[in-house]
C-alpha cells in the first residue's frame, strides 16, 4: 500500500482535531465575555437549547432517531450526569478563574482517561505508563499549587470539570454504536440546559432581556461549540488514534494565547512548568500506545 494513502487520513484527522481545539477555545472566550453581561444560568440554558435544536435538525436531516432503547440505559444516564458536572464546573472555572489556568488543568483529561480505562475497562497498563500517569498528575498539582499562598479553591472548579469530562468520555466509549453522533450532541446540549437551570435556581439572579449584541455573541459561541464537537468526533473517526489524539494539547496553545490577548492574563512560571509536565506525560503515554500497536 502507498504510504501516502496512509498519511492522508492521519493528516486530515490532525487538522480536524486542531480545528476542534481552536473552536473550543473561541467558545470559552465568548462565554467568559457574556458572563459580564448576562447571568451564567441564563447563558447555559440558551446555549443548551440552541445546541440541542441544531443537533436535532441534523438528526432530522439524516432521518435519524434521537429516542431509542440505547438511550434509556444506566450508562447513558451516567454519561449525562458526568456531562452535566463537566459542563457546569468547567464553565464556572473559565468564568471565575483565568481562562489559561482552566485550560491548562483540562489538559490532564487524556491522562485520566487512560487511568479510567484501567479501572473500568481492565485495560493492561505497563509500569512506564503508570509512571507517566503519576508524573502527569503531579503536573496538575504544580499548576493548582494547593500549598501556595496564592492558592484559590476556585481552581478546583476546573479539576471537578475535568473529572466530569473524563467520565463522559469513558461512558461514550462504552456507549452502543447505535447512538449516533447527532444523538450524543443533542443530549449533551440538553444536559447543558439542565446545568444552566440548576445553577440559575441556586444563583437566584434575574434574567436579562437580550439585545442584538447578546444574540450575536451567543450565536458565535454556539457556532464555535457545534463546530468543535463535530470536528472532534470527525477527528476521532479519521486516521489513527495514536496520530490524532496528541493534538488535543493544541487547546492549551489556543486557550493560553486567547487568555493573554483578550483578557490580559499573564501565565506564571509554575503554571507553564506544570503544563510542560502534563503535556510531556500525555505525549509519552500516546507514544507508548502507538509503540504497543506496532509491536
C-alpha positions as a printed Julia matrix, in Angstrom:
295×3 Matrix{Float64}:
   0.0    0.0    0.0
   1.24   3.5   -0.84
   2.46   5.18   2.39
   0.93   8.48   1.28
  -2.51   6.83   1.29
  -1.99   6.04   4.98
  -0.73   9.52   5.82
  -3.64  11.43   4.29
  -6.26  10.21   6.81
  -3.88  10.99   9.68
  -3.23  14.49   8.33
  -6.96  15.06   7.91
  -7.61  13.82  11.44
  -4.89  16.1   12.83
  -6.39  19.11  11.05
  -9.89  18.27  12.34
  -8.55  17.87  15.89
  -6.68  21.18  15.72
  -9.79  22.92  14.38
 -11.84  21.42  17.21
  -9.46  22.64  19.9
  -9.34  26.13  18.39
 -13.14  26.28  18.27
 -13.43  25.15  21.89
 -11.07  27.96  22.92
 -13.16  30.5   21.0
 -16.26  29.19  22.75
 -14.58  29.73  26.13
 -13.73  33.34  25.22
 -17.28  34.24  24.25
 -18.84  32.53  27.26
 -16.43  34.31  29.61
 -17.26  37.6   27.87
 -21.02  37.01  28.02
 -20.95  36.42  31.78
 -20.08  40.11  32.18
 -23.43  40.92  30.57
 -25.81  38.05  31.38
 -26.37  35.64  34.3
 -24.44  32.42  33.83
 -27.53  30.26  34.29
 -29.31  32.11  31.5
 -26.3   31.72  29.19
 -26.08  27.97  29.76
 -29.81  27.49  29.27
 -29.86  29.44  25.99
 -26.72  27.67  24.86
 -28.21  24.28  25.68
 -31.46  24.95  23.83
 -29.63  26.31  20.79
 -27.21  23.4   20.54
 -29.94  20.79  21.1
 -32.01  22.32  18.29
 -29.01  22.28  15.93
 -28.3   18.6   16.53
 -32.0   17.73  16.4
 -32.09  19.43  12.99
 -29.04  17.47  11.83
 -30.65  14.23  13.01
 -33.89  15.09  11.21
 -31.98  15.86   8.02
 -30.34  12.41   8.13
 -33.61  10.79   9.24
 -32.01   9.54  12.44
 -33.95   8.62  15.55
 -32.98  10.54  18.69
 -35.0    8.39  21.08
 -34.38   4.65  21.21
 -33.73   1.91  23.74
 -29.97   2.53  23.71
 -30.61   5.99  25.16
 -32.65   4.68  28.11
 -29.79   2.84  29.81
 -27.92   3.43  33.08
 -24.78   4.06  31.02
 -26.38   6.97  29.15
 -27.71   8.32  32.45
 -24.18   8.17  33.88
 -22.89   9.93  30.78
 -25.48  12.67  31.24
 -24.5   13.16  34.9
 -20.81  13.36  34.0
 -21.59  15.74  31.13
 -23.56  17.99  33.49
 -20.74  18.02  36.01
 -18.1   18.67  33.35
 -20.01  21.38  31.52
 -21.1   23.28  34.62
 -17.87  23.21  36.61
 -15.56  23.83  33.66
 -17.62  26.85  32.57
 -17.53  28.1   36.18
 -13.75  27.69  36.1
 -13.47  29.66  32.85
 -15.66  32.41  34.3
 -14.17  32.74  37.8
 -10.51  31.86  37.18
  -8.02  32.8   34.43
  -9.0   31.01  31.22
  -5.4   29.94  30.68
  -5.36  28.22  34.08
  -8.64  26.35  33.47
  -7.42  25.27  30.03
  -4.13  24.05  31.5
  -5.85  21.86  34.1
  -8.14  20.42  31.41
  -5.06  19.03  29.65
  -4.94  16.29  32.29
  -8.11  14.75  30.79
  -6.34  12.37  28.33
  -4.13  11.08  31.15
  -7.13  10.49  33.39
  -8.94   8.7   30.55
  -6.06   6.21  30.38
  -6.3    5.73  34.14
 -10.07   5.29  33.89
  -9.64   2.71  31.14
  -7.52   0.66  33.54
 -10.02   0.96  36.41
 -13.27   0.44  34.48
 -12.27  -1.49  31.35
  -9.45  -3.53  32.92
  -7.03  -2.47  30.21
  -3.44  -3.51  30.74
  -1.08  -0.66  31.61
   2.69  -1.07  31.69
   4.75   0.33  34.55
   6.2    3.04  32.32
   2.7    4.32  31.56
   1.81   4.17  35.27
   4.85   6.31  35.97
   3.81   8.79  33.27
   0.28   8.96  34.75
   1.59   9.88  38.19
   4.02  12.39  36.71
   1.14  13.95  34.77
  -0.99  14.21  37.92
   1.97  15.82  39.67
   1.99  18.37  36.86
  -1.63  19.22  37.68
  -0.61  19.84  41.3
   2.13  22.17  40.07
  -0.5   24.14  38.15
  -3.02  24.23  41.02
  -0.37  24.74  43.76
  -2.52  23.68  46.76
   0.23  24.63  49.24
   1.0   28.07  47.81
  -0.14  31.28  49.47
  -1.95  32.41  46.34
  -3.88  29.12  46.03
  -7.56  29.61  45.24
 -10.18  26.96  45.89
 -11.77  28.18  42.67
  -9.02  26.26  40.86
 -10.78  23.09  41.99
 -13.69  24.03  39.7
 -11.53  23.13  36.69
 -10.4   19.9   38.39
 -14.02  18.83  39.01
 -14.98  19.82  35.47
 -12.11  17.78  34.06
 -13.16  14.72  36.06
 -16.69  15.15  34.68
 -15.43  15.27  31.09
 -13.29  12.18  31.7
 -16.35  10.29  32.97
 -18.29  11.43  29.93
 -15.56  10.24  27.54
 -15.3    6.86  29.25
 -19.08   6.43  29.17
 -19.11   7.43  25.49
 -16.55   4.77  24.74
 -18.81   2.15  26.3
 -21.98   3.5   24.67
 -23.62   1.38  21.98
 -22.71   2.37  18.41
 -26.43   2.6   17.68
 -26.35   6.01  19.42
 -25.38   8.45  16.67
 -23.13  11.5   16.93
 -26.22  13.67  16.44
 -27.96  11.97  19.36
 -24.92  12.39  21.61
 -24.73  16.06  20.65
 -28.45  16.55  21.27
 -28.28  15.01  24.74
 -25.02  16.77  25.52
 -26.52  20.2   24.9
 -29.75  19.19  26.64
 -27.61  18.43  29.66
 -26.09  21.9   29.39
 -29.62  23.33  29.6
 -30.22  21.33  32.79
 -26.88  22.53  34.19
 -27.89  26.12  33.48
 -31.33  25.68  35.03
 -29.81  24.12  38.16
 -27.3   26.94  38.52
 -29.98  29.57  37.86
 -32.09  28.21  40.74
 -29.05  28.25  43.05
 -27.84  31.67  41.85
 -31.32  33.26  42.03
 -30.24  36.04  39.67
 -32.88  37.7   37.49
 -32.63  37.01  33.77
 -31.77  39.89  31.44
 -33.62  40.96  28.29
 -31.49  40.0   25.31
 -30.15  42.65  22.95
 -28.88  42.14  19.38
 -25.32  42.36  20.77
 -26.07  39.49  23.19
 -27.6   37.41  20.41
 -24.55  37.89  18.18
 -22.18  36.78  20.95
 -24.39  33.81  21.82
 -24.58  32.88  18.15
 -20.82  32.95  17.66
 -20.26  30.9   20.82
 -22.89  28.37  19.73
 -21.43  28.03  16.22
 -17.96  27.54  17.71
 -19.26  24.9   20.14
 -21.15  22.9   17.49
 -18.21  23.13  15.09
 -15.83  21.99  17.85
 -17.99  18.98  18.67
 -18.43  17.89  15.06
 -14.72  18.39  14.32
 -13.75  16.4   17.42
 -15.93  13.42  16.5
 -14.71  13.58  12.88
 -11.1   13.67  14.05
 -11.55  10.62  16.25
 -13.03   8.72  13.3
 -10.32   9.79  10.83
  -6.8    8.39  10.91
  -5.3    6.52  13.84
  -5.85   7.46  17.49
  -2.1    7.43  18.11
  -1.59  10.1   15.43
  -4.63  12.27  16.16
  -5.07  12.24  19.96
  -1.83  14.11  20.88
  -3.13  17.16  19.02
  -5.73  17.62  21.77
  -2.96  19.53  23.51
  -3.18  22.31  20.93
  -6.13  23.54  23.01
  -3.59  24.72  25.57
  -1.85  26.85  22.93
  -5.12  28.4   21.8
  -6.52  28.81  25.33
  -3.43  30.46  26.81
  -2.92  32.69  23.74
  -6.53  33.93  23.76
  -6.41  34.39  27.53
  -3.38  36.66  27.13
  -4.66  38.54  24.09
  -8.32  39.0   25.1
  -8.25  39.13  28.9
  -4.69  40.27  29.57
  -3.79  37.16  31.57
  -0.15  36.51  32.44
   0.69  32.82  32.98
   3.44  32.46  35.59
   6.41  30.1   35.58
   4.86  27.35  37.81
   1.8   27.14  35.53
   3.95  26.87  32.41
   6.13  24.25  34.11
   3.05  22.25  35.14
   1.72  22.46  31.57
   5.01  21.13  30.23
   4.91  18.21  32.68
   1.3   17.31  31.87
   1.77  17.54  28.11
   5.05  15.62  28.24
   3.44  12.82  30.25
   0.44  12.72  27.92
   2.58  12.58  24.78
   4.69   9.8   26.29
   1.55   7.78  27.08
   0.38   8.29  23.48
   3.78   7.24  22.15
   3.74   4.09  24.28
   0.28   3.25  22.95
   1.47   3.67  19.36
   4.55   1.53  20.02
   2.35  -1.21  21.51
   0.11  -1.17  18.4
   3.14  -1.58  16.12
   4.64  -4.38  18.21
